[in-house]
């Protein structure tokens, strides 16, 4: 199970890094949002793991997750 999650994370990162637009969209995120985006959407951290790693509340984590995803898509549209 853990090997499967690691492989899926690897494939996600590979896809992002092979696309200039997607890479730029991530790099243009503010630092905290970038951390959250990578942890949640690329490394597949759970909400609990995210909260523990960043020492933030569940509400803060959810807000950051949503903001990071919104800004990521906005960056794609802007820089594509």
mmCIF file with all atom_site columns, N, CA and C in Angstrom:
data_model
loop_
_atom_site.group_PDB
_atom_site.id
_atom_site.type_symbol
_atom_site.label_atom_id
_atom_site.label_alt_id
_atom_site.label_comp_id
_atom_site.label_asym_id
_atom_site.label_entity_id
_atom_site.label_seq_id
_atom_site.pdbx_PDB_ins_code
_atom_site.Cartn_x
_atom_site.Cartn_y
_atom_site.Cartn_z
_atom_site.occupancy
_atom_site.B_iso_or_equiv
_atom_site.pdbx_formal_charge
_atom_site.auth_seq_id
_atom_site.auth_comp_id
_atom_site.auth_asym_id
_atom_site.auth_atom_id
_atom_site.pdbx_PDB_model_num
ATOM 1   N N  . UNK A 1 1  ? 0.825  -1.197 0.000   1.00 0.00 ? 1  UNK A N  1
ATOM 2   C CA . UNK A 1 1  ? 0.000  0.000  0.000   1.00 0.00 ? 1  UNK A CA 1
ATOM 3   C C  . UNK A 1 1  ? 0.869  1.262  0.000   1.00 0.00 ? 1  UNK A C  1
ATOM 4   N N  . UNK A 1 2  ? 1.872  1.303  0.884   1.00 0.00 ? 2  UNK A N  1
ATOM 5   C CA . UNK A 1 2  ? 2.754  2.474  0.948   1.00 0.00 ? 2  UNK A CA 1
ATOM 6   C C  . UNK A 1 2  ? 3.538  2.630  -0.351  1.00 0.00 ? 2  UNK A C  1
ATOM 7   N N  . UNK A 1 3  ? 3.999  1.521  -0.929  1.00 0.00 ? 3  UNK A N  1
ATOM 8   C CA . UNK A 1 3  ? 4.724  1.592  -2.197  1.00 0.00 ? 3  UNK A CA 1
ATOM 9   C C  . UNK A 1 3  ? 3.837  2.126  -3.315  1.00 0.00 ? 3  UNK A C  1
ATOM 10  N N  . UNK A 1 4  ? 2.561  1.760  -3.283  1.00 0.00 ? 4  UNK A N  1
ATOM 11  C CA . UNK A 1 4  ? 1.621  2.242  -4.290  1.00 0.00 ? 4  UNK A CA 1
ATOM 12  C C  . UNK A 1 4  ? 1.429  3.752  -4.162  1.00 0.00 ? 4  UNK A C  1
ATOM 13  N N  . UNK A 1 5  ? 1.296  4.255  -2.928  1.00 0.00 ? 5  UNK A N  1
ATOM 14  C CA . UNK A 1 5  ? 1.150  5.700  -2.699  1.00 0.00 ? 5  UNK A CA 1
ATOM 15  C C  . UNK A 1 5  ? 2.407  6.445  -3.149  1.00 0.00 ? 5  UNK A C  1
ATOM 16  N N  . UNK A 1 6  ? 3.559  5.874  -2.866  1.00 0.00 ? 6  UNK A N  1
ATOM 17  C CA . UNK A 1 6  ? 4.826  6.488  -3.279  1.00 0.00 ? 6  UNK A CA 1
ATOM 18  C C  . UNK A 1 6  ? 4.910  6.557  -4.798  1.00 0.00 ? 6  UNK A C  1
ATOM 19  N N  . UNK A 1 7  ? 4.499  5.494  -5.457  1.00 0.00 ? 7  UNK A N  1
ATOM 20  C CA . UNK A 1 7  ? 4.534  5.455  -6.917  1.00 0.00 ? 7  UNK A CA 1
ATOM 21  C C  . UNK A 1 7  ? 3.577  6.489  -7.518  1.00 0.00 ? 7  UNK A C  1
ATOM 22  N N  . UNK A 1 8  ? 2.385  6.597  -6.945  1.00 0.00 ? 8  UNK A N  1
ATOM 23  C CA . UNK A 1 8  ? 1.412  7.581  -7.426  1.00 0.00 ? 8  UNK A CA 1
ATOM 24  C C  . UNK A 1 8  ? 1.945  8.999  -7.240  1.00 0.00 ? 8  UNK A C  1
ATOM 25  N N  . UNK A 1 9  ? 2.572  9.269  -6.086  1.00 0.00 ? 9  UNK A N  1
ATOM 26  C CA . UNK A 1 9  ? 3.182  10.582 -5.849  1.00 0.00 ? 9  UNK A CA 1
ATOM 27  C C  . UNK A 1 9  ? 4.264  10.865 -6.876  1.00 0.00 ? 9  UNK A C  1
ATOM 28  N N  . UNK A 1 10 ? 5.064  9.859  -7.164  1.00 0.00 ? 10 UNK A N  1
ATOM 29  C CA . UNK A 1 10 ? 6.123  9.997  -8.163  1.00 0.00 ? 10 UNK A CA 1
ATOM 30  C C  . UNK A 1 10 ? 5.532  10.350 -9.531  1.00 0.00 ? 10 UNK A C  1
ATOM 31  N N  . UNK A 1 11 ? 4.474  9.659  -9.915  1.00 0.00 ? 11 UNK A N  1
ATOM 32  C CA . UNK A 1 11 ? 3.851  9.933  -11.213 1.00 0.00 ? 11 UNK A CA 1
ATOM 33  C C  . UNK A 1 11 ? 3.274  11.345 -11.280 1.00 0.00 ? 11 UNK A C  1
ATOM 34  N N  . UNK A 1 12 ? 2.671  11.789 -10.181 1.00 0.00 ? 12 UNK A N  1
ATOM 35  C CA . UNK A 1 12 ? 2.128  13.148 -10.141 1.00 0.00 ? 12 UNK A CA 1
ATOM 36  C C  . UNK A 1 12 ? 3.247  14.177 -10.308 1.00 0.00 ? 12 UNK A C  1
ATOM 37  N N  . UNK A 1 13 ? 4.338  13.987 -9.568  1.00 0.00 ? 13 UNK A N  1
ATOM 38  C CA . UNK A 1 13 ? 5.455  14.936 -9.663  1.00 0.00 ? 13 UNK A CA 1
ATOM 39  C C  . UNK A 1 13 ? 6.062  14.920 -11.049 1.00 0.00 ? 13 UNK A C  1
ATOM 40  N N  . UNK A 1 14 ? 6.197  13.747 -11.625 1.00 0.00 ? 14 UNK A N  1
ATOM 41  C CA . UNK A 1 14 ? 6.761  13.618 -12.969 1.00 0.00 ? 14 UNK A CA 1
ATOM 42  C C  . UNK A 1 14 ? 5.903  14.387 -13.981 1.00 0.00 ? 14 UNK A C  1
ATOM 43  N N  . UNK A 1 15 ? 4.599  14.245 -13.874 1.00 0.00 ? 15 UNK A N  1
ATOM 44  C CA . UNK A 1 15 ? 3.689  14.943 -14.772 1.00 0.00 ? 15 UNK A CA 1
ATOM 45  C C  . UNK A 1 15 ? 3.832  16.452 -14.643 1.00 0.00 ? 15 UNK A C  1
ATOM 46  N N  . UNK A 1 16 ? 3.886  16.931 -13.409 1.00 0.00 ? 16 UNK A N  1
ATOM 47  C CA . UNK A 1 16 ? 4.029  18.370 -13.158 1.00 0.00 ? 16 UNK A CA 1
ATOM 48  C C  . UNK A 1 16 ? 5.350  18.873 -13.733 1.00 0.00 ? 16 UNK A C  1
ATOM 49  N N  . UNK A 1 17 ? 6.431  18.179 -13.428 1.00 0.00 ? 17 UNK A N  1
ATOM 50  C CA . UNK A 1 17 ? 7.752  18.640 -13.835 1.00 0.00 ? 17 UNK A CA 1
ATOM 51  C C  . UNK A 1 17 ? 7.958  18.586 -15.343 1.00 0.00 ? 17 UNK A C  1
ATOM 52  N N  . UNK A 1 18 ? 7.217  17.734 -16.019 1.00 0.00 ? 18 UNK A N  1
ATOM 53  C CA . UNK A 1 18 ? 7.332  17.666 -17.476 1.00 0.00 ? 18 UNK A CA 1
ATOM 54  C C  . UNK A 1 18 ? 6.571  18.790 -18.167 1.00 0.00 ? 18 UNK A C  1
ATOM 55  N N  . UNK A 1 19 ? 5.761  19.491 -17.424 1.00 0.00 ? 19 UNK A N  1
ATOM 56  C CA . UNK A 1 19 ? 4.988  20.600 -17.991 1.00 0.00 ? 19 UNK A CA 1
ATOM 57  C C  . UNK A 1 19 ? 5.507  21.931 -17.450 1.00 0.00 ? 19 UNK A C  1
ATOM 58  N N  . UNK A 1 20 ? 5.984  22.755 -18.331 1.00 0.00 ? 20 UNK A N  1
ATOM 59  C CA . UNK A 1 20 ? 6.473  24.074 -17.930 1.00 0.00 ? 20 UNK A CA 1
ATOM 60  C C  . UNK A 1 20 ? 5.376  24.907 -17.281 1.00 0.00 ? 20 UNK A C  1
ATOM 61  N N  . UNK A 1 21 ? 4.199  24.855 -17.861 1.00 0.00 ? 21 UNK A N  1
ATOM 62  C CA . UNK A 1 21 ? 3.074  25.644 -17.352 1.00 0.00 ? 21 UNK A CA 1
ATOM 63  C C  . UNK A 1 21 ? 2.722  25.216 -15.936 1.00 0.00 ? 21 UNK A C  1
ATOM 64  N N  . UNK A 1 22 ? 2.611  23.911 -15.696 1.00 0.00 ? 22 UNK A N  1
ATOM 65  C CA . UNK A 1 22 ? 2.253  23.424 -14.366 1.00 0.00 ? 22 UNK A CA 1
ATOM 66  C C  . UNK A 1 22 ? 3.343  23.729 -13.340 1.00 0.00 ? 22 UNK A C  1
ATOM 67  N N  . UNK A 1 23 ? 4.583  23.580 -13.750 1.00 0.00 ? 23 UNK A N  1
ATOM 68  C CA . UNK A 1 23 ? 5.698  23.891 -12.851 1.00 0.00 ? 23 UNK A CA 1
ATOM 69  C C  . UNK A 1 23 ? 5.680  25.372 -12.471 1.00 0.00 ? 23 UNK A C  1
ATOM 70  N N  . UNK A 1 24 ? 5.491  26.247 -13.464 1.00 0.00 ? 24 UNK A N  1
ATOM 71  C CA . UNK A 1 24 ? 5.423  27.686 -13.183 1.00 0.00 ? 24 UNK A CA 1
ATOM 72  C C  . UNK A 1 24 ? 4.239  28.005 -12.279 1.00 0.00 ? 24 UNK A C  1
ATOM 73  N N  . UNK A 1 25 ? 3.120  27.338 -12.514 1.00 0.00 ? 25 UNK A N  1
ATOM 74  C CA . UNK A 1 25 ? 1.927  27.588 -11.703 1.00 0.00 ? 25 UNK A CA 1
ATOM 75  C C  . UNK A 1 25 ? 2.185  27.265 -10.238 1.00 0.00 ? 25 UNK A C  1
ATOM 76  N N  . UNK A 1 26 ? 2.937  26.219 -9.975  1.00 0.00 ? 26 UNK A N  1
ATOM 77  C CA . UNK A 1 26 ? 3.282  25.861 -8.585  1.00 0.00 ? 26 UNK A CA 1
ATOM 78  C C  . UNK A 1 26 ? 4.299  26.842 -8.021  1.00 0.00 ? 26 UNK A C  1
ATOM 79  N N  . UNK A 1 27 ? 5.321  27.150 -8.786  1.00 0.00 ? 27 UNK A N  1
ATOM 80  C CA . UNK A 1 27 ? 6.381  28.043 -8.299  1.00 0.00 ? 27 UNK A CA 1
ATOM 81  C C  . UNK A 1 27 ? 5.882  29.453 -8.011  1.00 0.00 ? 27 UNK A C  1
ATOM 82  N N  . UNK A 1 28 ? 4.807  29.863 -8.650  1.00 0.00 ? 28 UNK A N  1
ATOM 83  C CA . UNK A 1 28 ? 4.261  31.196 -8.435  1.00 0.00 ? 28 UNK A CA 1
ATOM 84  C C  . UNK A 1 28 ? 3.292  31.271 -7.251  1.00 0.00 ? 28 UNK A C  1
ATOM 85  N N  . UNK A 1 29 ? 3.031  30.136 -6.629  1.00 0.00 ? 29 UNK A N  1
ATOM 86  C CA . UNK A 1 29 ? 2.203  30.153 -5.419  1.00 0.00 ? 29 UNK A CA 1
ATOM 87  C C  . UNK A 1 29 ? 2.986  30.764 -4.263  1.00 0.00 ? 29 UNK A C  1
ATOM 88  N N  . UNK A 1 30 ? 2.309  31.465 -3.367  1.00 0.00 ? 30 UNK A N  1
ATOM 89  C CA . UNK A 1 30 ? 2.994  31.938 -2.153  1.00 0.00 ? 30 UNK A CA 1
ATOM 90  C C  . UNK A 1 30 ? 3.563  30.731 -1.391  1.00 0.00 ? 30 UNK A C  1
ATOM 91  N N  . UNK A 1 31 ? 4.612  30.968 -0.629  1.00 0.00 ? 31 UNK A N  1
ATOM 92  C CA . UNK A 1 31 ? 5.366  29.896 0.021   1.00 0.00 ? 31 UNK A CA 1
ATOM 93  C C  . UNK A 1 31 ? 4.486  28.905 0.788   1.00 0.00 ? 31 UNK A C  1
ATOM 94  N N  . UNK A 1 32 ? 3.592  29.394 1.637   1.00 0.00 ? 32 UNK A N  1
ATOM 95  C CA . UNK A 1 32 ? 2.739  28.493 2.436   1.00 0.00 ? 32 UNK A CA 1
ATOM 96  C C  . UNK A 1 32 ? 1.810  27.686 1.539   1.00 0.00 ? 32 UNK A C  1
ATOM 97  N N  . UNK A 1 33 ? 1.230  28.337 0.545   1.00 0.00 ? 33 UNK A N  1
ATOM 98  C CA . UNK A 1 33 ? 0.340  27.632 -0.376  1.00 0.00 ? 33 UNK A CA 1
ATOM 99  C C  . UNK A 1 33 ? 1.105  26.581 -1.170  1.00 0.00 ? 33 UNK A C  1
ATOM 100 N N  . UNK A 1 34 ? 2.321  26.911 -1.567  1.00 0.00 ? 34 UNK A N  1
ATOM 101 C CA . UNK A 1 34 ? 3.151  25.966 -2.319  1.00 0.00 ? 34 UNK A CA 1
ATOM 102 C C  . UNK A 1 34 ? 3.441  24.729 -1.485  1.00 0.00 ? 34 UNK A C  1
ATOM 103 N N  . UNK A 1 35 ? 3.791  24.939 -0.205  1.00 0.00 ? 35 UNK A N  1
ATOM 104 C CA . UNK A 1 35 ? 4.034  23.805 0.696   1.00 0.00 ? 35 UNK A CA 1
ATOM 105 C C  . UNK A 1 35 ? 2.808  22.907 0.770   1.00 0.00 ? 35 UNK A C  1
ATOM 106 N N  . UNK A 1 36 ? 1.660  23.546 0.997   1.00 0.00 ? 36 UNK A N  1
ATOM 107 C CA . UNK A 1 36 ? 0.409  22.795 1.133   1.00 0.00 ? 36 UNK A CA 1
ATOM 108 C C  . UNK A 1 36 ? 0.085  22.058 -0.159  1.00 0.00 ? 36 UNK A C  1
ATOM 109 N N  . UNK A 1 37 ? 0.223  22.745 -1.285  1.00 0.00 ? 37 UNK A N  1
ATOM 110 C CA . UNK A 1 37 ? -0.078 22.117 -2.575  1.00 0.00 ? 37 UNK A CA 1
ATOM 111 C C  . UNK A 1 37 ? 0.766  20.870 -2.778  1.00 0.00 ? 37 UNK A C  1
ATOM 112 N N  . UNK A 1 38 ? 2.044  20.988 -2.524  1.00 0.00 ? 38 UNK A N  1
ATOM 113 C CA . UNK A 1 38 ? 2.950  19.851 -2.719  1.00 0.00 ? 38 UNK A CA 1
ATOM 114 C C  . UNK A 1 38 ? 2.615  18.713 -1.758  1.00 0.00 ? 38 UNK A C  1
ATOM 115 N N  . UNK A 1 39 ? 2.401  19.055 -0.488  1.00 0.00 ? 39 UNK A N  1
ATOM 116 C CA . UNK A 1 39 ? 2.095  18.010 0.497   1.00 0.00 ? 39 UNK A CA 1
ATOM 117 C C  . UNK A 1 39 ? 0.792  17.284 0.186   1.00 0.00 ? 39 UNK A C  1
ATOM 118 N N  . UNK A 1 40 ? -0.239 18.043 -0.141  1.00 0.00 ? 40 UNK A N  1
ATOM 119 C CA . UNK A 1 40 ? -1.564 17.451 -0.319  1.00 0.00 ? 40 UNK A CA 1
ATOM 120 C C  . UNK A 1 40 ? -1.751 16.835 -1.700  1.00 0.00 ? 40 UNK A C  1
ATOM 121 N N  . UNK A 1 41 ? -1.450 17.596 -2.741  1.00 0.00 ? 41 UNK A N  1
ATOM 122 C CA . UNK A 1 41 ? -1.799 17.153 -4.089  1.00 0.00 ? 41 UNK A CA 1
ATOM 123 C C  . UNK A 1 41 ? -0.701 16.345 -4.784  1.00 0.00 ? 41 UNK A C  1
ATOM 124 N N  . UNK A 1 42 ? 0.531  16.478 -4.336  1.00 0.00 ? 42 UNK A N  1
ATOM 125 C CA . UNK A 1 42 ? 1.596  15.687 -4.948  1.00 0.00 ? 42 UNK A CA 1
ATOM 126 C C  . UNK A 1 42 ? 2.055  14.544 -4.051  1.00 0.00 ? 42 UNK A C  1
ATOM 127 N N  . UNK A 1 43 ? 2.195  14.813 -2.767  1.00 0.00 ? 43 UNK A N  1
ATOM 128 C CA . UNK A 1 43 ? 2.667  13.777 -1.840  1.00 0.00 ? 43 UNK A CA 1
ATOM 129 C C  . UNK A 1 43 ? 1.537  13.050 -1.127  1.00 0.00 ? 43 UNK A C  1
ATOM 130 N N  . UNK A 1 44 ? 0.300  13.503 -1.357  1.00 0.00 ? 44 UNK A N  1
ATOM 131 C CA . UNK A 1 44 ? -0.886 12.824 -0.829  1.00 0.00 ? 44 UNK A CA 1
ATOM 132 C C  . UNK A 1 44 ? -0.976 12.791 0.693   1.00 0.00 ? 44 UNK A C  1
ATOM 133 N N  . UNK A 1 45 ? -0.582 13.879 1.349   1.00 0.00 ? 45 UNK A N  1
ATOM 134 C CA . UNK A 1 45 ? -0.725 13.977 2.806   1.00 0.00 ? 45 UNK A CA 1
ATOM 135 C C  . UNK A 1 45 ? -2.209 14.029 3.160   1.00 0.00 ? 45 UNK A C  1
ATOM 136 N N  . UNK A 1 46 ? -2.563 13.405 4.256   1.00 0.00 ? 46 UNK A N  1
ATOM 137 C CA . UNK A 1 46 ? -3.926 13.528 4.772   1.00 0.00 ? 46 UNK A CA 1
ATOM 138 C C  . UNK A 1 46 ? -4.046 14.884 5.470   1.00 0.00 ? 46 UNK A C  1
ATOM 139 N N  . UNK A 1 47 ? -5.263 15.279 5.785   1.00 0.00 ? 47 UNK A N  1
ATOM 140 C CA . UNK A 1 47 ? -5.488 16.535 6.489   1.00 0.00 ? 47 UNK A CA 1
ATOM 141 C C  . UNK A 1 47 ? -4.777 16.510 7.846   1.00 0.00 ? 47 UNK A C  1
ATOM 142 N N  . UNK A 1 48 ? -4.855 15.387 8.518   1.00 0.00 ? 48 UNK A N  1
ATOM 143 C CA . UNK A 1 48 ? -4.200 15.236 9.822   1.00 0.00 ? 48 UNK A CA 1
ATOM 144 C C  . UNK A 1 48 ? -2.679 15.381 9.701   1.00 0.00 ? 48 UNK A C  1
ATOM 145 N N  . UNK A 1 49 ? -2.098 14.733 8.704   1.00 0.00 ? 49 UNK A N  1
ATOM 146 C CA . UNK A 1 49 ? -0.650 14.829 8.489   1.00 0.00 ? 49 UNK A CA 1
ATOM 147 C C  . UNK A 1 49 ? -0.241 16.261 8.156   1.00 0.00 ? 49 UNK A C  1
ATOM 148 N N  . UNK A 1 50 ? -1.057 16.927 7.355   1.00 0.00 ? 50 UNK A N  1
ATOM 149 C CA . UNK A 1 50 ? -0.775 18.312 6.979   1.00 0.00 ? 50 UNK A CA 1
ATOM 150 C C  . UNK A 1 50 ? -0.776 19.209 8.213   1.00 0.00 ? 50 UNK A C  1
ATOM 151 N N  . UNK A 1 51 ? -1.795 19.054 9.050   1.00 0.00 ? 51 UNK A N  1
ATOM 152 C CA . UNK A 1 51 ? -1.898 19.854 10.279  1.00 0.00 ? 51 UNK A CA 1
ATOM 153 C C  . UNK A 1 51 ? -0.691 19.627 11.185  1.00 0.00 ? 51 UNK A C  1
ATOM 154 N N  . UNK A 1 52 ? -0.300 18.378 11.326  1.00 0.00 ? 52 UNK A N  1
ATOM 155 C CA . UNK A 1 52 ? 0.844  18.051 12.184  1.00 0.00 ? 52 UNK A CA 1
ATOM 156 C C  . UNK A 1 52 ? 2.143  18.611 11.612  1.00 0.00 ? 52 UNK A C  1
ATOM 157 N N  . UNK A 1 53 ? 2.339  18.464 10.317  1.00 0.00 ? 53 UNK A N  1
ATOM 158 C CA . UNK A 1 53 ? 3.582  18.921 9.686   1.00 0.00 ? 53 UNK A CA 1
ATOM 159 C C  . UNK A 1 53 ? 3.745  20.438 9.759   1.00 0.00 ? 53 UNK A C  1
ATOM 160 N N  . UNK A 1 54 ? 2.645  21.153 9.563   1.00 0.00 ? 54 UNK A N  1
ATOM 161 C CA . UNK A 1 54 ? 2.717  22.615 9.550   1.00 0.00 ? 54 UNK A CA 1
ATOM 162 C C  . UNK A 1 54 ? 2.327  23.256 10.876  1.00 0.00 ? 54 UNK A C  1
ATOM 163 N N  . UNK A 1 55 ? 1.897  22.406 11.814  1.00 0.00 ? 55 UNK A N  1
ATOM 164 C CA . UNK A 1 55 ? 1.469  22.893 13.141  1.00 0.00 ? 55 UNK A CA 1
ATOM 165 C C  . UNK A 1 55 ? 0.371  23.955 13.000  1.00 0.00 ? 55 UNK A C  1
ATOM 166 N N  . UNK A 1 56 ? -0.673 23.579 12.259  1.00 0.00 ? 56 UNK A N  1
ATOM 167 C CA . UNK A 1 56 ? -1.810 24.463 12.047  1.00 0.00 ? 56 UNK A CA 1
ATOM 168 C C  . UNK A 1 56 ? -3.099 23.713 12.383  1.00 0.00 ? 56 UNK A C  1
ATOM 169 N N  . UNK A 1 57 ? -4.170 24.480 12.545  1.00 0.00 ? 57 UNK A N  1
ATOM 170 C CA . UNK A 1 57 ? -5.469 23.875 12.847  1.00 0.00 ? 57 UNK A CA 1
ATOM 171 C C  . UNK A 1 57 ? -6.078 23.274 11.583  1.00 0.00 ? 57 UNK A C  1
ATOM 172 N N  . UNK A 1 58 ? -7.106 22.460 11.797  1.00 0.00 ? 58 UNK A N  1
ATOM 173 C CA . UNK A 1 58 ? -7.824 21.854 10.682  1.00 0.00 ? 58 UNK A CA 1
ATOM 174 C C  . UNK A 1 58 ? -8.447 22.931 9.791   1.00 0.00 ? 58 UNK A C  1
ATOM 175 N N  . UNK A 1 59 ? -9.038 23.943 10.410  1.00 0.00 ? 59 UNK A N  1
ATOM 176 C CA . UNK A 1 59 ? -9.666 25.030 9.647   1.00 0.00 ? 59 UNK A CA 1
ATOM 177 C C  . UNK A 1 59 ? -8.637 25.769 8.786   1.00 0.00 ? 59 UNK A C  1
ATOM 178 N N  . UNK A 1 60 ? -7.469 26.044 9.363   1.00 0.00 ? 60 UNK A N  1
ATOM 179 C CA . UNK A 1 60 ? -6.400 26.722 8.603   1.00 0.00 ? 60 UNK A CA 1
ATOM 180 C C  . UNK A 1 60 ? -5.935 25.851 7.441   1.00 0.00 ? 60 UNK A C  1
ATOM 181 N N  . UNK A 1 61 ? -5.815 24.559 7.694   1.00 0.00 ? 61 UNK A N  1
ATOM 182 C CA . UNK A 1 61 ? -5.361 23.630 6.658   1.00 0.00 ? 61 UNK A CA 1
ATOM 183 C C  . UNK A 1 61 ? -6.350 23.581 5.497   1.00 0.00 ? 61 UNK A C  1
ATOM 184 N N  . UNK A 1 62 ? -7.623 23.513 5.811   1.00 0.00 ? 62 UNK A N  1
ATOM 185 C CA . UNK A 1 62 ? -8.651 23.466 4.769   1.00 0.00 ? 62 UNK A CA 1
ATOM 186 C C  . UNK A 1 62 ? -8.637 24.755 3.956   1.00 0.00 ? 62 UNK A C  1
ATOM 187 N N  . UNK A 1 63 ? -8.534 25.880 4.622   1.00 0.00 ? 63 UNK A N  1
ATOM 188 C CA . UNK A 1 63 ? -8.477 27.175 3.934   1.00 0.00 ? 63 UNK A CA 1
ATOM 189 C C  . UNK A 1 63 ? -7.262 27.250 3.017   1.00 0.00 ? 63 UNK A C  1
ATOM 190 N N  . UNK A 1 64 ? -6.107 26.841 3.520   1.00 0.00 ? 64 UNK A N  1
ATOM 191 C CA . UNK A 1 64 ? -4.885 26.869 2.706   1.00 0.00 ? 64 UNK A CA 1
ATOM 192 C C  . UNK A 1 64 ? -4.979 25.924 1.511   1.00 0.00 ? 64 UNK A C  1
ATOM 193 N N  . UNK A 1 65 ? -5.563 24.748 1.734   1.00 0.00 ? 65 UNK A N  1
ATOM 194 C CA . UNK A 1 65 ? -5.737 23.780 0.644   1.00 0.00 ? 65 UNK A CA 1
ATOM 195 C C  . UNK A 1 65 ? -6.580 24.374 -0.475  1.00 0.00 ? 65 UNK A C  1
ATOM 196 N N  . UNK A 1 66 ? -7.697 24.966 -0.110  1.00 0.00 ? 66 UNK A N  1
ATOM 197 C CA . UNK A 1 66 ? -8.601 25.545 -1.104  1.00 0.00 ? 66 UNK A CA 1
ATOM 198 C C  . UNK A 1 66 ? -7.950 26.718 -1.820  1.00 0.00 ? 66 UNK A C  1
ATOM 199 N N  . UNK A 1 67 ? -7.273 27.563 -1.070  1.00 0.00 ? 67 UNK A N  1
ATOM 200 C CA . UNK A 1 67 ? -6.605 28.735 -1.655  1.00 0.00 ? 67 UNK A CA 1
ATOM 201 C C  . UNK A 1 67 ? -5.489 28.299 -2.603  1.00 0.00 ? 67 UNK A C  1
ATOM 202 N N  . UNK A 1 68 ? -4.712 27.308 -2.182  1.00 0.00 ? 68 UNK A N  1
ATOM 203 C CA . UNK A 1 68 ? -3.611 26.816 -3.017  1.00 0.00 ? 68 UNK A CA 1
ATOM 204 C C  . UNK A 1 68 ? -4.136 26.268 -4.340  1.00 0.00 ? 68 UNK A C  1
ATOM 205 N N  . UNK A 1 69 ? -5.211 25.505 -4.289  1.00 0.00 ? 69 UNK A N  1
ATOM 206 C CA . UNK A 1 69 ? -5.762 24.931 -5.511  1.00 0.00 ? 69 UNK A CA 1
ATOM 207 C C  . UNK A 1 69 ? -6.347 26.018 -6.412  1.00 0.00 ? 69 UNK A C  1
ATOM 208 N N  . UNK A 1 70 ? -7.076 26.948 -5.821  1.00 0.00 ? 70 UNK A N  1
ATOM 209 C CA . UNK A 1 70 ? -7.639 28.061 -6.602  1.00 0.00 ? 70 UNK A CA 1
ATOM 210 C C  . UNK A 1 70 ? -6.539 28.871 -7.275  1.00 0.00 ? 70 UNK A C  1
ATOM 211 N N  . UNK A 1 71 ? -5.501 29.212 -6.515  1.00 0.00 ? 71 UNK A N  1
ATOM 212 C CA . UNK A 1 71 ? -4.402 30.009 -7.069  1.00 0.00 ? 71 UNK A CA 1
ATOM 213 C C  . UNK A 1 71 ? -3.608 29.229 -8.111  1.00 0.00 ? 71 UNK A C  1
ATOM 214 N N  . UNK A 1 72 ? -3.473 27.934 -7.916  1.00 0.00 ? 72 UNK A N  1
ATOM 215 C CA . UNK A 1 72 ? -2.784 27.082 -8.887  1.00 0.00 ? 72 UNK A CA 1
ATOM 216 C C  . UNK A 1 72 ? -3.502 27.160 -10.235 1.00 0.00 ? 72 UNK A C  1
ATOM 217 N N  . UNK A 1 73 ? -4.827 26.979 -10.221 1.00 0.00 ? 73 UNK A N  1
ATOM 218 C CA . UNK A 1 73 ? -5.578 27.031 -11.476 1.00 0.00 ? 73 UNK A CA 1
ATOM 219 C C  . UNK A 1 73 ? -5.577 28.442 -12.072 1.00 0.00 ? 73 UNK A C  1
ATOM 220 N N  . UNK A 1 74 ? -5.613 29.444 -11.222 1.00 0.00 ? 74 UNK A N  1
ATOM 221 C CA . UNK A 1 74 ? -5.534 30.814 -11.715 1.00 0.00 ? 74 UNK A CA 1
ATOM 222 C C  . UNK A 1 74 ? -4.184 31.043 -12.400 1.00 0.00 ? 74 UNK A C  1
ATOM 223 N N  . UNK A 1 75 ? -3.119 30.532 -11.800 1.00 0.00 ? 75 UNK A N  1
ATOM 224 C CA . UNK A 1 75 ? -1.785 30.671 -12.400 1.00 0.00 ? 75 UNK A CA 1
ATOM 225 C C  . UNK A 1 75 ? -1.697 29.951 -13.730 1.00 0.00 ? 75 UNK A C  1
ATOM 226 N N  . UNK A 1 76 ? -2.326 28.806 -13.834 1.00 0.00 ? 76 UNK A N  1
ATOM 227 C CA . UNK A 1 76 ? -2.316 28.075 -15.117 1.00 0.00 ? 76 UNK A CA 1
ATOM 228 C C  . UNK A 1 76 ? -2.957 28.932 -16.193 1.00 0.00 ? 76 UNK A C  1
ATOM 229 N N  . UNK A 1 77 ? -4.123 29.479 -15.895 1.00 0.00 ? 77 UNK A N  1
ATOM 230 C CA . UNK A 1 77 ? -4.829 30.317 -16.869 1.00 0.00 ? 77 UNK A CA 1
ATOM 231 C C  . UNK A 1 77 ? -4.015 31.550 -17.239 1.00 0.00 ? 77 UNK A C  1
ATOM 232 N N  . UNK A 1 78 ? -3.380 32.148 -16.248 1.00 0.00 ? 78 UNK A N  1
ATOM 233 C CA . UNK A 1 78 ? -2.624 33.385 -16.476 1.00 0.00 ? 78 UNK A CA 1
ATOM 234 C C  . UNK A 1 78 ? -1.351 33.153 -17.300 1.00 0.00 ? 78 UNK A C  1
ATOM 235 N N  . UNK A 1 79 ? -0.648 32.074 -17.026 1.00 0.00 ? 79 UNK A N  1
ATOM 236 C CA . UNK A 1 79 ? 0.672  31.873 -17.646 1.00 0.00 ? 79 UNK A CA 1
ATOM 237 C C  . UNK A 1 79 ? 0.680  30.865 -18.782 1.00 0.00 ? 79 UNK A C  1
ATOM 238 N N  . UNK A 1 80 ? -0.457 30.310 -19.121 1.00 0.00 ? 80 UNK A N  1
ATOM 239 C CA . UNK A 1 80 ? -0.500 29.326 -20.204 1.00 0.00 ? 80 UNK A CA 1
ATOM 240 C C  . UNK A 1 80 ? -0.392 30.006 -21.539 1.00 0.00 ? 80 UNK A C  1
#
